[in-house]
Amino acid sequence: MKKTLIALAVMAAAGAASAQSSVTLFGIVDATAQWTRGSSGIPGVAGDGDIRFRVTNSGYNSSRLGFRGTEDLGGGMAASFWLEAALSNDDGNAGGFNFQRRSTVSLSGGWGELRVGRDYTPTFWNLTVFDPFGTNGSGTTALLQSPNPDGSTFGTVTGGTGPNTVRASNSIGYFLPANIGGVYGQFMYAENELRNDVGTTIDNGRYFGGRIGFASGPFNIAASYGRTDVQGLTSPIFPTRPSDDITVMNLGGSWDFGVAKLMGQLAWDKNYSGFDGADAFGFLIGGLVPVGAGEIRLAYSQYSVDAGVLVPGGPSFEPKVKKLAIGYVHNLSKRTAVYSTIAKLKNSGGAFQGVNSAAGLQANDSSVGLDLGIRHSF
């Protein structure tokens, strides 16, 4: 009897210990059939009628596989980790597997959360949270795929595949606690960890930024600021040259009226590269309209760059992108949905961005994209 009581006590203690920590396997598998068509309006010119079809992924939500866990440290404190990898389910991820979507370890309590590793930047959050298409698929906001000063997709003005546009590695982040009257926010510093051959620090890729917002009932608004140091090399070997620093500011908001949720974004960007630098401005207006077991998604976004003069005595460049998108998502269950999105993008002023990288585009071409897909989360 005594041994039985001891065994039961040990089992109870083990159960209590295991209840204090947990590890979860989670993921999303999103498959998309996608058509794109580029049109220059000039017969025989590359881009006129070029059609591309592919089976891809992440048309509604980004495909992913992850592990996350939390341990209760007592006294309101907790330790946690998050490892999240991108999935390429259309081809079995032939390109490899890593945790570059997110790779963090955290400490949290009543004072907030301290998070270290690779994570979303504060300036990206406003673009994805207040985009009806969640920065996925053909409907992605044009503010994320901005034109370069020379008219190309991206390189130096915020958007696309630029440094720290979506995520930053080697970062230290702090998140405000959730119980401060609807106010929320995060702050991040990310170091590039590079040094040149004479020991002088290179700032290329260093990021710092923050986001602050307020949410109450149907209303939500947030503003963010971020700065990425690009180049800025100074050493006895490399001559001093102007910094190509990128500054990003955006404001996003939403209001849920019940019959529809209105969403909007404003963005101001500054790139100091080139002869005269470049200023950019963009906006989005859109919304989500619930319809039975699904919802209609709508968005119009526009992004323009005042690139100034790239070469002394040369012409001024002012590329502009306009994008209109509409989609529908039908929820078959809490975890499974089918969806469709169609988007049209028009370039002017020398820009040549395409919906989902439409083939053969020339400057000022337009393009159309169509997504049909299914998403399952677990």
Short mmCIF file of C-alpha atoms in Angstrom, two decimals:
data_model
loop_
_atom_site.label_atom_id
_atom_site.label_comp_id
_atom_site.label_asym_id
_atom_site.label_seq_id
_atom_site.Cartn_x
_atom_site.Cartn_y
_atom_site.Cartn_z
CA MET A 1 0.00 0.00 0.00
CA LYS A 2 2.82 2.37 0.94
CA LYS A 3 4.69 1.60 -2.31
CA THR A 4 1.50 2.20 -4.28
CA LEU A 5 1.02 5.61 -2.66
CA ILE A 6 4.65 6.52 -3.39
CA ALA A 7 4.27 5.44 -7.03
CA LEU A 8 1.10 7.50 -7.41
CA ALA A 9 2.83 10.54 -5.89
CA VAL A 10 5.75 10.19 -8.35
CA MET A 11 3.37 9.88 -11.28
CA ALA A 12 1.41 12.93 -10.14
CA ALA A 13 4.63 14.94 -9.80
CA ALA A 14 5.75 13.86 -13.27
CA GLY A 15 2.35 14.81 -14.68
CA ALA A 16 2.55 18.27 -13.08
CA ALA A 17 6.05 18.79 -14.49
CA SER A 18 5.03 17.77 -17.99
CA ALA A 19 2.01 20.05 -17.81
CA GLN A 20 4.35 22.98 -17.27
CA SER A 21 6.01 22.54 -20.68
CA SER A 22 4.68 21.69 -24.12
CA VAL A 23 5.95 21.21 -27.68
CA THR A 24 3.66 21.58 -30.69
CA LEU A 25 4.11 20.50 -34.30
CA PHE A 26 2.23 22.85 -36.65
CA GLY A 27 2.08 23.78 -40.28
CA ILE A 28 0.25 24.89 -43.41
CA VAL A 29 0.15 23.17 -46.79
CA ASP A 30 -1.11 25.52 -49.50
CA ALA A 31 -1.22 24.41 -53.15
CA THR A 32 -1.90 26.89 -55.96
CA ALA A 33 -2.55 26.64 -59.69
CA GLN A 34 -1.42 29.98 -61.08
CA TRP A 35 -1.75 31.73 -64.43
CA THR A 36 -0.06 35.02 -65.35
CA ARG A 37 -0.20 37.03 -68.56
CA GLY A 38 1.95 39.98 -69.55
CA SER A 39 0.81 42.53 -72.12
CA SER A 40 2.84 45.30 -73.73
CA GLY A 41 0.06 46.29 -76.10
CA ILE A 42 2.58 46.11 -78.96
CA PRO A 43 2.21 42.97 -81.15
CA GLY A 44 5.44 41.03 -81.52
CA VAL A 45 7.13 42.70 -78.56
CA ALA A 46 8.21 40.53 -75.63
CA GLY A 47 5.53 40.66 -72.99
CA ASP A 48 2.62 40.87 -75.43
CA GLY A 49 0.40 37.92 -74.58
CA ASP A 50 3.16 35.98 -72.77
CA ILE A 51 1.32 33.39 -70.68
CA ARG A 52 2.80 31.42 -67.83
CA PHE A 53 1.14 28.54 -65.99
CA ARG A 54 2.58 26.82 -62.96
CA VAL A 55 1.63 24.78 -59.95
CA THR A 56 3.12 26.54 -56.95
CA ASN A 57 2.37 27.17 -53.27
CA SER A 58 1.37 29.86 -50.76
CA GLY A 59 -1.39 31.57 -52.72
CA TYR A 60 -3.49 32.15 -49.59
CA ASN A 61 -1.19 31.39 -46.64
CA SER A 62 2.52 30.67 -46.78
CA SER A 63 3.23 26.93 -46.65
CA ARG A 64 5.28 26.05 -43.59
CA LEU A 65 6.29 23.42 -41.05
CA GLY A 66 7.26 24.35 -37.52
CA PHE A 67 7.89 23.40 -33.94
CA ARG A 68 7.12 25.59 -30.97
CA GLY A 69 7.29 25.02 -27.28
CA THR A 70 6.75 26.77 -23.95
CA GLU A 71 7.95 26.07 -20.43
CA ASP A 72 6.33 27.62 -17.36
CA LEU A 73 9.12 28.99 -15.17
CA GLY A 74 6.78 30.04 -12.36
CA GLY A 75 6.02 33.49 -11.05
CA GLY A 76 4.37 34.48 -14.33
CA MET A 77 7.57 33.82 -16.32
CA ALA A 78 7.84 31.50 -19.33
CA ALA A 79 10.55 30.38 -21.75
CA SER A 80 9.69 29.44 -25.31
CA PHE A 81 11.16 28.60 -28.69
CA TRP A 82 9.84 28.80 -32.26
CA LEU A 83 11.38 27.08 -35.28
CA GLU A 84 9.48 27.58 -38.55
CA ALA A 85 10.51 26.49 -42.04
CA ALA A 86 9.10 27.28 -45.46
CA LEU A 87 7.61 24.39 -47.43
CA SER A 88 7.68 24.03 -51.20
CA ASN A 89 4.95 21.41 -51.37
CA ASP A 90 4.54 21.68 -55.16
CA ASP A 91 7.94 20.05 -55.73
CA GLY A 92 8.66 18.35 -52.39
CA ASN A 93 11.04 21.13 -51.32
CA ALA A 94 13.89 20.07 -53.59
CA GLY A 95 15.74 23.24 -52.65
CA GLY A 96 16.41 22.19 -49.08
CA PHE A 97 14.96 22.71 -45.61
CA ASN A 98 15.83 25.36 -43.04
CA PHE A 99 14.15 27.47 -40.37
CA GLN A 100 14.52 30.86 -42.05
CA ARG A 101 10.84 31.80 -41.66
CA ARG A 102 11.40 32.11 -37.93
CA SER A 103 14.01 30.88 -35.51
CA THR A 104 13.70 32.42 -32.04
CA VAL A 105 13.99 31.76 -28.32
CA SER A 106 12.09 33.94 -25.83
CA LEU A 107 11.58 34.92 -22.23
CA SER A 108 8.22 36.45 -21.29
CA GLY A 109 6.32 37.69 -18.27
CA GLY A 110 4.13 40.51 -17.07
CA TRP A 111 6.78 42.92 -18.35
CA GLY A 112 6.48 41.72 -21.97
CA GLU A 113 8.58 39.42 -24.13
CA LEU A 114 12.27 39.41 -25.07
CA ARG A 115 12.84 37.50 -28.31
CA VAL A 116 16.19 36.64 -29.94
CA GLY A 117 16.89 35.18 -33.39
CA ARG A 118 15.41 35.56 -36.88
CA ASP A 119 11.95 37.13 -36.97
CA TYR A 120 9.58 39.45 -38.85
CA THR A 121 10.60 43.11 -38.82
CA PRO A 122 8.19 45.62 -37.23
CA THR A 123 7.88 47.47 -40.54
CA PHE A 124 6.68 44.32 -42.32
CA TRP A 125 3.93 43.64 -39.80
CA ASN A 126 1.82 46.63 -40.90
CA LEU A 127 2.05 45.56 -44.54
CA THR A 128 0.83 42.02 -43.89
CA VAL A 129 -1.66 42.60 -41.04
CA PHE A 130 -3.53 45.37 -42.89
CA ASP A 131 -3.37 43.78 -46.35
CA PRO A 132 -6.62 41.90 -47.19
CA PHE A 133 -4.46 39.34 -49.02
CA GLY A 134 -1.95 38.95 -46.20
CA THR A 135 0.99 39.64 -48.59
CA ASN A 136 0.42 36.27 -50.29
CA GLY A 137 -0.37 35.31 -53.87
CA SER A 138 -1.38 37.45 -56.83
CA GLY A 139 -3.21 39.97 -54.64
CA THR A 140 -0.19 40.99 -52.53
CA THR A 141 -0.05 44.74 -51.88
CA ALA A 142 2.06 46.73 -54.34
CA LEU A 143 3.71 48.40 -51.34
CA LEU A 144 5.71 45.20 -50.79
CA GLN A 145 6.81 44.89 -54.42
CA SER A 146 7.91 48.43 -55.08
CA PRO A 147 9.69 49.70 -58.19
CA ASN A 148 13.38 50.51 -58.18
CA PRO A 149 14.53 54.02 -59.15
CA ASP A 150 15.62 52.60 -62.52
CA GLY A 151 12.20 50.98 -63.04
CA SER A 152 13.08 47.42 -62.03
CA THR A 153 11.24 45.47 -59.34
CA PHE A 154 13.38 46.06 -56.27
CA GLY A 155 16.90 46.52 -55.07
CA THR A 156 17.17 49.76 -53.20
CA VAL A 157 13.69 51.08 -52.43
CA THR A 158 11.70 49.14 -49.85
CA GLY A 159 9.80 46.08 -51.01
CA GLY A 160 10.30 42.79 -52.83
CA THR A 161 13.46 41.03 -51.80
CA GLY A 162 15.29 43.92 -50.17
CA PRO A 163 17.36 43.59 -47.00
CA ASN A 164 15.19 43.25 -43.88
CA THR A 165 12.01 43.96 -45.82
CA VAL A 166 10.24 40.95 -44.34
CA ARG A 167 12.60 39.41 -41.75
CA ALA A 168 15.85 40.21 -40.01
CA SER A 169 18.46 37.76 -38.78
CA ASN A 170 20.61 38.15 -35.65
CA SER A 171 17.89 40.25 -34.03
CA ILE A 172 16.93 41.19 -30.50
CA GLY A 173 13.28 42.09 -30.14
CA TYR A 174 11.07 43.34 -27.35
CA PHE A 175 7.25 43.09 -27.30
CA LEU A 176 5.03 45.09 -24.99
CA PRO A 177 2.78 43.10 -22.61
CA ALA A 178 -0.76 42.43 -23.81
CA ASN A 179 -2.61 43.98 -20.87
CA ILE A 180 -1.95 47.71 -21.20
CA GLY A 181 -5.32 49.02 -22.37
CA GLY A 182 -5.21 48.01 -26.02
CA VAL A 183 -1.74 49.44 -26.68
CA TYR A 184 0.69 47.02 -28.35
CA GLY A 185 4.11 47.29 -29.90
CA GLN A 186 7.50 45.82 -30.66
CA PHE A 187 11.06 47.06 -31.09
CA MET A 188 13.92 45.34 -32.90
CA TYR A 189 17.65 45.69 -33.36
CA ALA A 190 19.43 43.37 -35.82
CA GLU A 191 23.19 43.20 -36.30
CA ASN A 192 24.86 42.03 -39.50
CA GLU A 193 27.82 40.40 -37.68
CA LEU A 194 30.24 41.38 -40.47
CA ARG A 195 33.72 42.86 -40.17
CA ASN A 196 36.12 43.69 -42.96
CA ASP A 197 39.69 42.44 -43.28
CA VAL A 198 41.21 45.31 -41.26
CA GLY A 199 38.81 44.94 -38.34
CA THR A 200 36.61 47.95 -39.06
CA THR A 201 32.92 47.23 -38.59
CA ILE A 202 30.80 47.19 -41.74
CA ASP A 203 27.25 48.36 -41.08
CA ASN A 204 25.83 46.75 -44.22
CA GLY A 205 22.51 45.12 -43.34
CA ARG A 206 22.15 46.47 -39.79
CA TYR A 207 18.50 47.17 -38.92
CA PHE A 208 16.61 48.93 -36.18
CA GLY A 209 12.92 49.69 -36.01
CA GLY A 210 9.73 49.70 -34.00
CA ARG A 211 5.98 49.43 -34.21
CA ILE A 212 3.31 50.85 -31.92
CA GLY A 213 -0.43 50.35 -32.20
CA PHE A 214 -3.79 50.51 -30.50
CA ALA A 215 -6.65 48.01 -30.81
CA SER A 216 -10.06 48.27 -29.17
CA GLY A 217 -13.17 46.41 -30.27
CA PRO A 218 -13.54 46.72 -34.05
CA PHE A 219 -10.81 49.37 -34.37
CA ASN A 220 -7.10 48.72 -34.94
CA ILE A 221 -4.33 51.13 -35.99
CA ALA A 222 -0.53 50.90 -35.95
CA ALA A 223 2.49 52.84 -37.19
CA SER A 224 6.03 51.61 -37.74
CA TYR A 225 9.50 52.89 -38.57
CA GLY A 226 12.60 51.03 -39.68
CA ARG A 227 16.05 51.78 -40.99
CA THR A 228 18.52 49.48 -42.74
CA ASP A 229 22.16 50.46 -43.21
CA VAL A 230 23.36 49.46 -46.66
CA GLN A 231 27.06 49.65 -47.58
CA GLY A 232 28.53 52.65 -45.74
CA LEU A 233 32.04 51.14 -45.95
CA THR A 234 34.86 53.12 -44.32
CA SER A 235 38.38 51.73 -43.93
CA PRO A 236 41.97 52.40 -45.04
CA ILE A 237 41.35 50.03 -47.96
CA PHE A 238 37.86 51.14 -49.04
CA PRO A 239 37.33 54.85 -49.70
CA THR A 240 34.48 56.55 -47.87
CA ARG A 241 31.36 56.59 -49.97
CA PRO A 242 27.76 57.72 -49.42
CA SER A 243 25.54 55.39 -47.44
CA ASP A 244 22.71 53.62 -49.23
CA ASP A 245 20.57 53.58 -46.08
CA ILE A 246 16.90 52.68 -46.50
CA THR A 247 14.27 54.28 -44.27
CA VAL A 248 10.78 52.80 -44.14
CA MET A 249 7.68 54.26 -42.48
CA ASN A 250 4.12 53.00 -42.73
CA LEU A 251 0.73 53.39 -41.14
CA GLY A 252 -2.01 50.77 -41.23
CA GLY A 253 -5.50 50.50 -39.87
CA SER A 254 -8.75 48.56 -39.98
CA TRP A 255 -12.35 48.96 -38.81
CA ASP A 256 -14.70 46.01 -38.62
CA PHE A 257 -18.28 47.14 -39.34
CA GLY A 258 -19.65 43.61 -39.10
CA VAL A 259 -20.90 43.49 -42.67
CA ALA A 260 -17.35 44.30 -43.85
CA LYS A 261 -13.90 45.13 -42.52
CA LEU A 262 -12.30 48.21 -44.07
CA MET A 263 -8.48 48.17 -44.29
CA GLY A 264 -5.92 50.76 -45.33
CA GLN A 265 -2.18 51.43 -45.55
CA LEU A 266 0.10 54.41 -46.13
CA ALA A 267 3.84 54.07 -46.74
CA TRP A 268 6.71 56.55 -47.03
CA ASP A 269 10.15 55.26 -48.01
CA LYS A 270 13.52 56.89 -48.52
CA ASN A 271 16.54 55.44 -50.25
CA TYR A 272 19.77 57.40 -50.19
CA SER A 273 21.53 55.60 -53.03
CA GLY A 274 22.02 56.93 -56.53
CA PHE A 275 23.00 60.44 -57.52
CA ASP A 276 19.95 62.16 -56.09
CA GLY A 277 18.40 59.49 -53.86
CA ALA A 278 14.81 58.36 -54.10
CA ASP A 279 11.61 59.12 -52.20
CA ALA A 280 8.59 56.85 -52.46
CA PHE A 281 4.96 56.96 -51.41
CA GLY A 282 2.28 54.29 -51.52
CA PHE A 283 -1.20 53.54 -50.29
CA LEU A 284 -3.70 50.69 -50.14
CA ILE A 285 -7.43 50.66 -49.55
CA GLY A 286 -9.32 47.39 -49.32
CA GLY A 287 -11.49 45.19 -47.23
CA LEU A 288 -12.90 41.81 -46.26
CA VAL A 289 -16.58 41.03 -46.77
CA PRO A 290 -17.94 37.90 -45.02
CA VAL A 291 -20.28 35.81 -47.17
CA GLY A 292 -21.67 32.70 -45.52
CA ALA A 293 -18.81 30.26 -44.94
CA GLY A 294 -16.35 32.45 -46.82
CA GLU A 295 -15.26 36.01 -47.49
CA ILE A 296 -14.59 38.30 -50.42
CA ARG A 297 -11.22 40.08 -50.45
CA LEU A 298 -10.70 43.42 -52.23
CA ALA A 299 -7.69 45.72 -52.54
CA TYR A 300 -6.40 48.60 -54.62
CA SER A 301 -2.79 49.62 -54.03
CA GLN A 302 -0.49 52.14 -55.62
CA TYR A 303 3.22 52.80 -55.19
CA SER A 304 5.26 55.54 -56.87
CA VAL A 305 8.89 56.58 -56.65
CA ASP A 306 10.38 60.01 -57.17
CA ALA A 307 13.81 58.74 -58.11
CA GLY A 308 15.20 62.13 -58.99
CA VAL A 309 18.21 62.23 -61.30
CA LEU A 310 20.27 59.03 -61.27
CA VAL A 311 23.04 60.44 -63.47
CA PRO A 312 24.22 64.07 -63.39
CA GLY A 313 22.49 65.91 -66.20
CA GLY A 314 20.27 62.90 -66.95
CA PRO A 315 16.49 62.52 -66.96
CA SER A 316 14.35 62.17 -63.86
CA PHE A 317 12.71 58.81 -63.17
CA GLU A 318 9.25 58.49 -61.61
CA PRO A 319 8.12 54.83 -61.88
CA LYS A 320 4.60 54.03 -60.67
CA VAL A 321 2.70 50.78 -60.06
CA LYS A 322 -1.09 50.45 -59.74
CA LYS A 323 -2.66 47.15 -58.68
CA LEU A 324 -6.27 45.98 -58.33
CA ALA A 325 -7.11 42.58 -56.80
CA ILE A 326 -10.25 40.66 -55.88
CA GLY A 327 -10.55 37.22 -54.36
CA TYR A 328 -12.80 34.79 -52.58
CA VAL A 329 -12.01 32.27 -49.82
CA HIS A 330 -14.46 29.50 -48.93
CA ASN A 331 -13.90 27.67 -45.66
CA LEU A 332 -14.71 23.97 -45.94
CA SER A 333 -13.82 23.57 -42.25
CA LYS A 334 -11.85 25.38 -39.56
CA ARG A 335 -8.60 24.15 -41.11
CA THR A 336 -9.35 23.68 -44.82
CA ALA A 337 -10.24 26.35 -47.39
CA VAL A 338 -10.39 26.77 -51.15
CA TYR A 339 -9.70 30.14 -52.72
CA SER A 340 -9.41 32.16 -55.91
CA THR A 341 -7.72 35.51 -56.61
CA ILE A 342 -7.42 37.63 -59.73
CA ALA A 343 -5.22 40.73 -59.93
CA LYS A 344 -4.25 43.26 -62.57
CA LEU A 345 -1.15 45.43 -62.38
CA LYS A 346 -0.33 48.45 -64.51
CA ASN A 347 3.11 50.09 -64.79
CA SER A 348 3.97 53.62 -65.84
CA GLY A 349 6.91 56.01 -65.68
CA GLY A 350 9.38 53.26 -66.59
CA ALA A 351 8.37 50.66 -63.99
CA PHE A 352 8.15 47.01 -65.07
CA GLN A 353 6.84 45.05 -62.14
CA GLY A 354 4.75 41.96 -62.88
CA VAL A 355 2.05 40.00 -61.09
CA ASN A 356 3.87 36.91 -59.81
CA SER A 357 6.90 37.68 -62.02
CA ALA A 358 4.97 37.67 -65.29
CA ALA A 359 7.30 36.73 -68.13
CA GLY A 360 8.77 38.99 -70.80
CA LEU A 361 7.70 42.34 -69.37
CA GLN A 362 9.09 45.59 -70.69
CA ALA A 363 8.88 49.03 -69.07
CA ASN A 364 5.28 50.26 -68.69
CA ASP A 365 3.77 46.84 -69.48
CA SER A 366 0.74 45.51 -67.61
CA SER A 367 0.04 42.00 -66.35
CA VAL A 368 -2.76 39.83 -64.97
CA GLY A 369 -2.55 36.98 -62.49
CA LEU A 370 -5.03 34.28 -61.42
CA ASP A 371 -4.72 31.94 -58.42
CA LEU A 372 -6.83 28.85 -57.70
CA GLY A 373 -5.88 26.82 -54.66
CA ILE A 374 -6.53 24.85 -51.52
CA ARG A 375 -5.05 25.36 -48.06
CA HIS A 376 -4.95 22.99 -45.10
CA SER A 377 -3.52 23.93 -41.70
CA PHE A 378 -2.63 21.67 -38.79
#
